[in-house]
Tab-separated table of C-alpha atoms in Angstrom:
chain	number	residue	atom	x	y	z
A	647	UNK	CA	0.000	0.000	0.000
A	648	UNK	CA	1.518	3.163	-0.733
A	649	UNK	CA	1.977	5.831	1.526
A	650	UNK	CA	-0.655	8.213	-0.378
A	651	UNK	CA	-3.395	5.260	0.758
A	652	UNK	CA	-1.789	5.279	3.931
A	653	UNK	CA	-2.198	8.800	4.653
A	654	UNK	CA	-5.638	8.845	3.429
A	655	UNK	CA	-7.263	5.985	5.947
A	656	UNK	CA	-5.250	7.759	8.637
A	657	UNK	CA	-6.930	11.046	7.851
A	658	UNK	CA	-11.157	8.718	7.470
A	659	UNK	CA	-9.619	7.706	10.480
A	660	UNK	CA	-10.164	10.563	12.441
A	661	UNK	CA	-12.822	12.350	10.578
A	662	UNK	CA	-14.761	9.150	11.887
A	663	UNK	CA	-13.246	9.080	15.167
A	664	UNK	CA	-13.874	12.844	15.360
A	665	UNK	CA	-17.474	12.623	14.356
A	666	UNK	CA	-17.804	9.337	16.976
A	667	UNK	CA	-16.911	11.330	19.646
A	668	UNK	CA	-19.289	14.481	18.409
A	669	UNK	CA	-22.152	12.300	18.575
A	670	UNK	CA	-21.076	10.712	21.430
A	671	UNK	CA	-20.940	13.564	23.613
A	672	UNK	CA	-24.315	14.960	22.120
A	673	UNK	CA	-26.512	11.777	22.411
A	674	UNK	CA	-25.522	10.553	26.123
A	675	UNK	CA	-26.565	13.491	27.580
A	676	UNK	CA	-30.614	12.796	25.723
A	677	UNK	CA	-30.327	8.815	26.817
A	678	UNK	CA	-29.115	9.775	30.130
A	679	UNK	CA	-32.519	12.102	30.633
A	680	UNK	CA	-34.480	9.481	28.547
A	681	UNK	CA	-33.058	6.194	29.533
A	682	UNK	CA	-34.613	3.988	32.285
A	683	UNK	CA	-32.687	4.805	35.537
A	684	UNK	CA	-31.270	1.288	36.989
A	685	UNK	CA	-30.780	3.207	40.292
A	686	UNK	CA	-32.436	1.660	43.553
A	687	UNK	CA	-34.549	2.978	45.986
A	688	UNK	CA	-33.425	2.125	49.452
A	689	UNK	CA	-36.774	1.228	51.141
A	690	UNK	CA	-35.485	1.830	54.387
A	691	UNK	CA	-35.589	5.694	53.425
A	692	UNK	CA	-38.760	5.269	50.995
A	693	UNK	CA	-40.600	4.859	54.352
A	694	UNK	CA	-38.850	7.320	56.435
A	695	UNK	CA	-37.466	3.796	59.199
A	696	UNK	CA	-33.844	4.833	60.756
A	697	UNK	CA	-31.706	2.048	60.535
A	698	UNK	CA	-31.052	3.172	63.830
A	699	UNK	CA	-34.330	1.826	65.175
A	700	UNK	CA	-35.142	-1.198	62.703
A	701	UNK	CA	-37.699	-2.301	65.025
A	702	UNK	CA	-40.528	0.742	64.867
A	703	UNK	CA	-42.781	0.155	61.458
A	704	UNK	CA	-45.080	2.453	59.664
A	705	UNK	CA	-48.511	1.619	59.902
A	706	UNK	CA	-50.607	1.531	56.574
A	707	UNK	CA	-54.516	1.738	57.514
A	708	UNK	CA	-55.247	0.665	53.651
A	709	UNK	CA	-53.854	2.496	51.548
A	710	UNK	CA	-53.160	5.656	53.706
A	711	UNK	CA	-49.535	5.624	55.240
A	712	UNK	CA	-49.585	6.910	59.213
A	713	UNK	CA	-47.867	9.614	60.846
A	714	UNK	CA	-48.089	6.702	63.841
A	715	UNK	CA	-45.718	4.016	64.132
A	716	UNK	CA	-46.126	0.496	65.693
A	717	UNK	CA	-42.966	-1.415	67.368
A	718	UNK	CA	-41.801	-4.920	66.584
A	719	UNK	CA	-40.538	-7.290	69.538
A	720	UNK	CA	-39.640	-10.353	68.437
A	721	UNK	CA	-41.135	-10.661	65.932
A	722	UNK	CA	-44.721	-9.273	66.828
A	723	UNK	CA	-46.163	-5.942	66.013
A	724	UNK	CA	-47.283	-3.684	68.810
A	725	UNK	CA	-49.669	-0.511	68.550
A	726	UNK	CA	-49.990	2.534	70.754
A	727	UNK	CA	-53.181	1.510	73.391
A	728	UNK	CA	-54.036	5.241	72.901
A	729	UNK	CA	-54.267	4.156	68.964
A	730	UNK	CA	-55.912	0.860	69.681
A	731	UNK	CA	-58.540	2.779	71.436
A	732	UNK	CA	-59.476	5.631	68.987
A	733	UNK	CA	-59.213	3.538	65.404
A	734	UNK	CA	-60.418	-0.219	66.528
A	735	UNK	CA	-62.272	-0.758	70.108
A	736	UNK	CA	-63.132	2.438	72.376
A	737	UNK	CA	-62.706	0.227	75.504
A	738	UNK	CA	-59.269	-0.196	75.772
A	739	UNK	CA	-57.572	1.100	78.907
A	740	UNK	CA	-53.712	0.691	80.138
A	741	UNK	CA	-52.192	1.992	83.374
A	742	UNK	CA	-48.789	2.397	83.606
A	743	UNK	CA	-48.766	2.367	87.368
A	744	UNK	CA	-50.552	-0.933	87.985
A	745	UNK	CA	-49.130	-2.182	84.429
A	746	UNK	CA	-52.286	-3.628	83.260
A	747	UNK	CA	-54.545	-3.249	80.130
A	748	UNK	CA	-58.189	-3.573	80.307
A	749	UNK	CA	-60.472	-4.086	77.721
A	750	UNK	CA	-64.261	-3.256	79.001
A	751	UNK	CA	-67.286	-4.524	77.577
A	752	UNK	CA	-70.966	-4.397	78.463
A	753	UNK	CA	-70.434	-8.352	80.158
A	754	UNK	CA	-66.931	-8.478	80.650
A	755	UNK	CA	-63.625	-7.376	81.845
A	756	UNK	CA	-60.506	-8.580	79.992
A	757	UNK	CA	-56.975	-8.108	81.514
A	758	UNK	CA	-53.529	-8.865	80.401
A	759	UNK	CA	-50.468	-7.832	82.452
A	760	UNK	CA	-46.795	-5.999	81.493
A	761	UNK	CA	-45.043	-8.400	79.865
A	762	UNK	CA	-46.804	-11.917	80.424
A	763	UNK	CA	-47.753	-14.242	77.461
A	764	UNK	CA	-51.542	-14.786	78.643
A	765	UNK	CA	-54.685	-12.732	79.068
A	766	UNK	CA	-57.305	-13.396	81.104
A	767	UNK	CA	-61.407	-13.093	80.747
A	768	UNK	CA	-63.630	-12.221	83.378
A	769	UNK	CA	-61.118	-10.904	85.225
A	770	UNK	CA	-63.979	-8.226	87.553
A	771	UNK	CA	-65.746	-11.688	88.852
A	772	UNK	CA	-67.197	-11.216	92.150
A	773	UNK	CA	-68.969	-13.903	93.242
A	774	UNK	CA	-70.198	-17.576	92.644
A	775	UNK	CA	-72.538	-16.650	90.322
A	776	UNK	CA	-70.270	-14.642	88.202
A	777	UNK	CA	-67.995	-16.575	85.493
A	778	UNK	CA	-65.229	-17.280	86.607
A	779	UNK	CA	-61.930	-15.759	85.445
A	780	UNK	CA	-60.181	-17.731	82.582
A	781	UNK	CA	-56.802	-17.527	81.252
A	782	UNK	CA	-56.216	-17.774	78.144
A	783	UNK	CA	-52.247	-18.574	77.161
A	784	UNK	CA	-50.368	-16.986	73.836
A	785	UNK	CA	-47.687	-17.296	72.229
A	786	UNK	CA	-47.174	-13.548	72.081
A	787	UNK	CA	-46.902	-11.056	75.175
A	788	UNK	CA	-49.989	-9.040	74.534
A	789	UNK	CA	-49.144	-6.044	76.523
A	790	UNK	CA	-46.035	-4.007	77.051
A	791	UNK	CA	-44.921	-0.812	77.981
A	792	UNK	CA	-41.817	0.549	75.901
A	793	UNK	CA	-40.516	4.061	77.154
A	794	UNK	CA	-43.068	4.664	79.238
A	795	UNK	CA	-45.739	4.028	76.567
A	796	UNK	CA	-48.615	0.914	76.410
A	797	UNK	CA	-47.983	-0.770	73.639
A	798	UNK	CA	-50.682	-3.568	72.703
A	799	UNK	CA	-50.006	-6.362	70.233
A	800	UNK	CA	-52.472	-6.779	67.182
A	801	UNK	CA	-52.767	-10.056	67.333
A	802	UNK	CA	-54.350	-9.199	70.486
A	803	UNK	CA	-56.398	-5.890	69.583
A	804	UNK	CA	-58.204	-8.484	66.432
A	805	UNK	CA	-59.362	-10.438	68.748
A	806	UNK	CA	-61.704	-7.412	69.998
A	807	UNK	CA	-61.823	-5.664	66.662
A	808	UNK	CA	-63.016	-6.491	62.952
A	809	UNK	CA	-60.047	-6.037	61.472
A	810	UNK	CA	-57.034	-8.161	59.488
A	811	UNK	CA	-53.356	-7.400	59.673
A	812	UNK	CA	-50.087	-8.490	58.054
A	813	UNK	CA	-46.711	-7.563	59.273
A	814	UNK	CA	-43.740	-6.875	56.226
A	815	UNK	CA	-39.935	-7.336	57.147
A	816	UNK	CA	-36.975	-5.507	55.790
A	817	UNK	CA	-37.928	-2.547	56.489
A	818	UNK	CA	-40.868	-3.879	58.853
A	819	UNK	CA	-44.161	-2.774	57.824
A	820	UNK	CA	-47.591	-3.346	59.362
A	821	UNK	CA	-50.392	-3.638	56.286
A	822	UNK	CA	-54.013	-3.356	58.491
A	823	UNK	CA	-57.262	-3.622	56.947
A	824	UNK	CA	-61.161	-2.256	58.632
A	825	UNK	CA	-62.873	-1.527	55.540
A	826	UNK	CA	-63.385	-3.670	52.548
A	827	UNK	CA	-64.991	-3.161	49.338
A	828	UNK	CA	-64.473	-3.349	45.561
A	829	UNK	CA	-60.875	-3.571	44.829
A	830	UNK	CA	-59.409	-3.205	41.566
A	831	UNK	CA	-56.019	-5.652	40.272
A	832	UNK	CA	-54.355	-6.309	37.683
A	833	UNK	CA	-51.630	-8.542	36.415
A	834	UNK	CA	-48.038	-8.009	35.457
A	835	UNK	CA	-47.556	-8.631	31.673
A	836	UNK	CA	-43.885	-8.909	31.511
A	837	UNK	CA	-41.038	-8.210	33.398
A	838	UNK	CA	-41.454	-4.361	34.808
A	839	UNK	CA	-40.131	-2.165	37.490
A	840	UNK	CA	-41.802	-0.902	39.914
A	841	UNK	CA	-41.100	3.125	40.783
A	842	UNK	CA	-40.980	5.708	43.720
A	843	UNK	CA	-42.490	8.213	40.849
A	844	UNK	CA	-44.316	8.075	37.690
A	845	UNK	CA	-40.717	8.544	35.622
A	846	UNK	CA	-38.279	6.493	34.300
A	847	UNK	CA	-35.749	8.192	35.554
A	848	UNK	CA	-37.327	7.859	39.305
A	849	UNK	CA	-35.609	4.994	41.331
A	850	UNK	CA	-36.601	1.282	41.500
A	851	UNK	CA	-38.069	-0.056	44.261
A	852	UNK	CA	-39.239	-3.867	42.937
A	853	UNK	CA	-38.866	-6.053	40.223
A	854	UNK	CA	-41.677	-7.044	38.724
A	855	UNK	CA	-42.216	-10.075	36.907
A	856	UNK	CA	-44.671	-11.341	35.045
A	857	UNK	CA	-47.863	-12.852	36.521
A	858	UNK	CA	-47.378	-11.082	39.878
A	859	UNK	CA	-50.487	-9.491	40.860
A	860	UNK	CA	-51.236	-5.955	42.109
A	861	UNK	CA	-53.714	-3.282	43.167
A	862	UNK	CA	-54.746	-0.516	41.585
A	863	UNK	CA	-54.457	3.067	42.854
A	864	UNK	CA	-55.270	5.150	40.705
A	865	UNK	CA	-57.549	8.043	42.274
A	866	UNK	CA	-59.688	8.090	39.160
A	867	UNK	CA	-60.220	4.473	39.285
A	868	UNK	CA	-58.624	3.571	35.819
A	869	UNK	CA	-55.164	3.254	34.181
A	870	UNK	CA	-53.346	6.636	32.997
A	871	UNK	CA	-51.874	6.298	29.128
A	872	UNK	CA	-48.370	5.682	30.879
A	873	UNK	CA	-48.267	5.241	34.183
A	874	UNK	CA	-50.323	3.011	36.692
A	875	UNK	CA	-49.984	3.638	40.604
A	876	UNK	CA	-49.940	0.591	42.214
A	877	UNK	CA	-49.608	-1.297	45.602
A	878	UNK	CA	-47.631	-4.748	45.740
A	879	UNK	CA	-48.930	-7.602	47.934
A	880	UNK	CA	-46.482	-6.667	50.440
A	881	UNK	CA	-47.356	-3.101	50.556
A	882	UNK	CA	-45.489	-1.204	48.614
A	883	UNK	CA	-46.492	1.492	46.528
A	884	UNK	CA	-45.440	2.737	43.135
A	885	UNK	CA	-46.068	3.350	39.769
A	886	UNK	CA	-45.274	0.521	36.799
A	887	UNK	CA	-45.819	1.470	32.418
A	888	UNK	CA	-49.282	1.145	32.126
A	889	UNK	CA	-48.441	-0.919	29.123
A	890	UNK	CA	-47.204	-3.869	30.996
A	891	UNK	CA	-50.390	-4.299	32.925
A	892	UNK	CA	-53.020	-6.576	32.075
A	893	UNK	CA	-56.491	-4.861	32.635
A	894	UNK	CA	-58.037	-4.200	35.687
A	895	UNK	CA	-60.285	-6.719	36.744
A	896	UNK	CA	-62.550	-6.088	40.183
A	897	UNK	CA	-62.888	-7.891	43.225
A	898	UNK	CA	-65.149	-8.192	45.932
A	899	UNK	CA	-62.803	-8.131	49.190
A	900	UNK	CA	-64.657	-10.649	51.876
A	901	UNK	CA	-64.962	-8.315	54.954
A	902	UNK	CA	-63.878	-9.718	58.569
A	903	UNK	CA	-66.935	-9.741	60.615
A	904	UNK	CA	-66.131	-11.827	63.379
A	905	UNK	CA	-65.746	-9.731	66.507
A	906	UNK	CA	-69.856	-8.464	67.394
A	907	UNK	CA	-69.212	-5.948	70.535
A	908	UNK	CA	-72.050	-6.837	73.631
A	909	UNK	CA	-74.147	-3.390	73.896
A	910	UNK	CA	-74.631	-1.720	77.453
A	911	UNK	CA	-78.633	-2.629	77.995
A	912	UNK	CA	-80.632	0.019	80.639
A	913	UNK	CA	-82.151	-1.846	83.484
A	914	UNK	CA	-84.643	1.479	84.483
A	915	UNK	CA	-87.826	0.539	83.258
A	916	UNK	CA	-89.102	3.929	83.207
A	917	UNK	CA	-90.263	6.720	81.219
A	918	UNK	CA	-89.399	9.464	82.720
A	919	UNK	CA	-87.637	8.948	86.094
A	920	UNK	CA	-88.505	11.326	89.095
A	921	UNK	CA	-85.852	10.806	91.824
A	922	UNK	CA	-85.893	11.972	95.060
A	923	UNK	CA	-82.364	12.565	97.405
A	924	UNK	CA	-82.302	11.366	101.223
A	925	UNK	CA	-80.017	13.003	103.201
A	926	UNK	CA	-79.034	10.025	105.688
A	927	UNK	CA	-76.112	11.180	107.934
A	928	UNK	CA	-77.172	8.209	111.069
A	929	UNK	CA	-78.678	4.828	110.555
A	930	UNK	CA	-81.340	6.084	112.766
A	931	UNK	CA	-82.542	8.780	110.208
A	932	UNK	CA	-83.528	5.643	107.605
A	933	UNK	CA	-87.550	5.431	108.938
A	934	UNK	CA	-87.807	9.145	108.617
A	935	UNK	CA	-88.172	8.819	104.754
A	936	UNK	CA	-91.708	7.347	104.770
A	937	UNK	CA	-93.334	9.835	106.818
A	938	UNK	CA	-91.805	12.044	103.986
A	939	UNK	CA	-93.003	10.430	101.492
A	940	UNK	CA	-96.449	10.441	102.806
A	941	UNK	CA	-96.279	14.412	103.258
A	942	UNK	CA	-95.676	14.666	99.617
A	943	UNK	CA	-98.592	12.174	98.049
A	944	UNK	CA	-98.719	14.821	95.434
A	945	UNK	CA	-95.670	14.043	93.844
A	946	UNK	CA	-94.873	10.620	91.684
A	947	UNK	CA	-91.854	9.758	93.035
A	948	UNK	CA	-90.170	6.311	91.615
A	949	UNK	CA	-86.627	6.384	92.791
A	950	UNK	CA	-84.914	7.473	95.921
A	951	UNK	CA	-81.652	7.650	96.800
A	952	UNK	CA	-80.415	7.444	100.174
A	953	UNK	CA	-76.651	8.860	101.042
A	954	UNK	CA	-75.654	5.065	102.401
A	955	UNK	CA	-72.601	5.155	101.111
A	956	UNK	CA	-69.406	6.931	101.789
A	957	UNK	CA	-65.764	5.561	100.378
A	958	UNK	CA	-63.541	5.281	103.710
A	959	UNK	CA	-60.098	4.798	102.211
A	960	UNK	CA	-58.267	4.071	98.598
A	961	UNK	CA	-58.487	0.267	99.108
A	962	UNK	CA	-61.981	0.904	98.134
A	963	UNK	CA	-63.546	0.242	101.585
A	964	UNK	CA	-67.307	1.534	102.216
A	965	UNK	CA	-68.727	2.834	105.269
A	966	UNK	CA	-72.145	2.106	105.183
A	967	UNK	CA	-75.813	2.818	106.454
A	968	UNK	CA	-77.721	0.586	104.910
A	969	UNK	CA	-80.631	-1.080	105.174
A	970	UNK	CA	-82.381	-4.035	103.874
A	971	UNK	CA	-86.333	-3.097	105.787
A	972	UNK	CA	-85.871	0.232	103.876
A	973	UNK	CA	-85.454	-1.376	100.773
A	974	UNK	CA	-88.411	-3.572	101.000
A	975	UNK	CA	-90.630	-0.593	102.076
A	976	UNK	CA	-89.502	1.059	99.110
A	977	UNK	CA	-90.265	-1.244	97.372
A	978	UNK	CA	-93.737	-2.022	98.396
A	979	UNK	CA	-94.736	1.746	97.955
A	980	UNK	CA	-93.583	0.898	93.976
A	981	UNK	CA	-90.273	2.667	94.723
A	982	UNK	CA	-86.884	1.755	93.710
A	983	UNK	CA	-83.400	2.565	95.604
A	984	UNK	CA	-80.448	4.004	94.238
A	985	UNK	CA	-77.847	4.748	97.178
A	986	UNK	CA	-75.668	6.831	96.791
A	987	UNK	CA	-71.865	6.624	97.006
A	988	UNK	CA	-69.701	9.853	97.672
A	989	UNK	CA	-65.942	10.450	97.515
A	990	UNK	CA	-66.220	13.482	100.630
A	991	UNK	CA	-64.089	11.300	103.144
A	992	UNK	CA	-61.068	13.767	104.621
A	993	UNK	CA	-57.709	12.420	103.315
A	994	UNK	CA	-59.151	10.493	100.468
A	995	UNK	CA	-56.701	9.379	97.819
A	996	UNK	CA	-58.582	9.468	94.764
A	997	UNK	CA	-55.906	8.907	92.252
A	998	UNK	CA	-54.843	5.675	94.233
A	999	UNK	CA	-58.402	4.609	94.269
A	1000	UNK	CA	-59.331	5.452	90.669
A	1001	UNK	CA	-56.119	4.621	89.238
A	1002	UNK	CA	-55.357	1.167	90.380
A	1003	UNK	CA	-57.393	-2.369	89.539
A	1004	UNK	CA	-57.161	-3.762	92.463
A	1005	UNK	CA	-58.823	-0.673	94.432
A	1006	UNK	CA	-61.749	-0.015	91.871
A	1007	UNK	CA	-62.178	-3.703	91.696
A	1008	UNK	CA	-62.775	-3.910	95.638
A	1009	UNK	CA	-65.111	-1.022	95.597
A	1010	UNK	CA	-66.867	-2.311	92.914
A	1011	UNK	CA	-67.043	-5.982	94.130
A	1012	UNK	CA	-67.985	-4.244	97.447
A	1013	UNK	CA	-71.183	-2.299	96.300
A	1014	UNK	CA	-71.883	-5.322	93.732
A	1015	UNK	CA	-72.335	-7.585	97.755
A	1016	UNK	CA	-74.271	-4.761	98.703
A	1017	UNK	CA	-77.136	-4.672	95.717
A	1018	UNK	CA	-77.143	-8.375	96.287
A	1019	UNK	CA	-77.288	-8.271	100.575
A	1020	UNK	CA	-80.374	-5.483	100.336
A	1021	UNK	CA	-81.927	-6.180	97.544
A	1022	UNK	CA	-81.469	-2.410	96.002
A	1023	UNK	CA	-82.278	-1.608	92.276
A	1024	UNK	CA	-78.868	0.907	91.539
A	1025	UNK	CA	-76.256	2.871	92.613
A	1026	UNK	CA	-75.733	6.904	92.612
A	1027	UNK	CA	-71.960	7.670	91.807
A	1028	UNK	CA	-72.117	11.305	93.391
A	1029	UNK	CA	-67.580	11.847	92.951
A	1030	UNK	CA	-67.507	15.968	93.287
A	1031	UNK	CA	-63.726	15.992	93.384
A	1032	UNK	CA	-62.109	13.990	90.662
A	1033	UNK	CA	-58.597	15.050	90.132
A	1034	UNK	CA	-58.784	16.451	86.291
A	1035	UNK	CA	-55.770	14.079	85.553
A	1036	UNK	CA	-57.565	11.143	86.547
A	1037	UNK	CA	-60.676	12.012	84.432
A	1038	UNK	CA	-59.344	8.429	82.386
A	1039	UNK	CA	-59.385	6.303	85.424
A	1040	UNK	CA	-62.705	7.454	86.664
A	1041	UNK	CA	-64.209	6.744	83.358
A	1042	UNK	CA	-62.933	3.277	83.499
A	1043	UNK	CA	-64.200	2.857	87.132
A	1044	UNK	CA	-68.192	4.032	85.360
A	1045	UNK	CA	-67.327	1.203	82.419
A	1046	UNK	CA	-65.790	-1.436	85.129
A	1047	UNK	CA	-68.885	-1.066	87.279
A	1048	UNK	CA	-71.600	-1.184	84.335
């Protein structure tokens, strides 16, 4: 080849090489912006869990992510009792002090203590013809308190609640479902990727492959021309080419139903109630109610209630002036008796009273003898000096006792 040829190819050589790099340098910057990013989400940070504190989970109440977090202890999922109380059962109650949590209903009381792995049912029995208190064993702790905060397990709130729950590791998740309805899935085509945005260039968070199934979350209820919001079976949410999706089919979710809560029932049979106080300050002073009574024929009077009862101490003792002839007079006349019971003892503890089980369960046990012993038809709570921080406690005492 002669040096003339030589010289020429040297000189293509370049022009092309020249011209490569041109294009080079003016095409990656487009497939750079236009090309699928292979970056990857870490979903650690796509759901805001510090891998400082692995164990707390965001909560997902369908599809809406929580600004509350549940805690995972080996293995189980724990909710705030506060949460528990306002979202799934109103009658949840946990004490720090006495480390217990309460669930009240309208026939029982259901108790599980800090940190064992058992619960027990009819835990305010007070007598022989009362059920009797049964423990039931888990293989969970149901209740704990972490940092000073009640903490109650789900497996152990759905037992008192209509709802379902599934707990997701790495990061740890809790998926929990109350309301069902028509859901809308779909099925995964081909291979895809799953997105934090609806961009190519917005980081992966799962592979997709084909035949996985997933729900559609569209707002609008259909499929946009590109992209498709979706949430995996494990709860993730993102957004997938609309193209690789089969199309949405719908599906009737099958509610849980299985939890019916007992309703409070009223034992006054009454239309209109017209009540009369007795002030009784000596046993002696009991007769002095009929010759009352008499003075004021006038007036229908079907309920009286005599001040009987006055709360000695915290340990929910009573000091009492009761009697059972007064009740049966009452009684004859067409009259029922509500004593009352007031907190105006000198000294009284109230927040050791309210605040502990064992002290509202002796007081209530105590007044529960007392219906039984004299025959009366209810009870007057007349408590004029509740402490405004133990507003909670007393509430529970009114649910304990109904």
């Amino acid at each position: 080849m002669s040096i003339g040829k030589i010289v020429k190819l040297c000189v293509l050589a370049g022009v092309l090489a020249a011209a490569f790099a041109v294009c080079w340098f003016g095409v990656r910057p487009w497939l750079a912006e236009h090309s699928p990013s292979a970056e990857r989400e870490n979903l650690y940070n796509y759901f805001g869990v510090s891998v400082a504190h692995p164990d707390e989970a965001p909560i997902l109440l369908g599809n809406v992510t929580l600004s509350e977090r549940a805690k995972v202890v080996d293995g189980v999922a724990y909710i705030t009792v506060d949460y528990a109380r306002e979202t799934f059962n109103d009658g949840f109650y946990a004490n720090n002090e006495d480390r217990t949590l309460l669930l009240t209903t309208a026939e029982e009381v259901v108790m599980a203590r800090e940190g064992e792995s058992a619960y027990t049912r009819h835990a305010e029995s007070y007598g022989a013809a009362s059920p009797m208190p049964e423990s039931i064993p888990t293989d969970y702790v149901p209740f704990r308190i972490i940092g000073g905060t009640p903490y109650a397990a789900i497996d152990f709130v759905r037992n008192f609640a209509n709802i379902s729950y599934a707990l997701y590791e790495d990061p740890y998740r809790v998926q929990i479902e109350k309301e069902w309805g028509v859901v809308r899935t779909t099925t995964v085509l081909r291979g895809a990727s799953l997105r934090s945005e609806a961009d190519k260039a917005a980081p992966v968070l799962r592979d997709l492959k084909k035949g996985d199934r997933v729900t559609v979350l569209d707002p609008a209820g259909g499929q946009s021309e590109v992209w498709t919001r979706v949430k995996t079976d494990d709860a993730i949410t993102g957004y997938v080419l609309s193209r690789r999706l089969s199309e949405a089919q719908e599906t009737e979710q099958t509610p849980v139903t299985g939890y019916v809560a007992p309703l409070y029932t009223s034992l006054a049979p009454y239309e209109k109630i017209c009540l009369v106080w007795h002030q009784v300050t000596v046993a002696d002073a009991n007769p002095y109610l009929f010759s009352m009574l008499d003075e004021k024929k006038a007036t229908p009077v079907n309920v009286v209630s005599p001040t009987w009862y006055r709360i000695a101490d915290a340990s929910g003792a009573l000091d009492s002036l009761a009697s059972k002839d007064y009740v049966e007079q009452c009684h004859a006349r067409g009259i029922s008796v509500w004593p009352l019971v007031d907190d105006f003892a000198e000294g009284l503890d109230r927040h050791a009273l309210l605040s502990r089980w064992e002290n509202r369960h002796a007081l209530i046990a105590g007044l529960m003898q007392a219906a039984v012993d004299y025959g009366f038809d209810g009870v007057n709570i007349d408590f004029e000096i509740v402490p405004e921080d133990d507003a909670e406690h007393f509430s529970q005492f009114l649910r304990e006792m109904s």
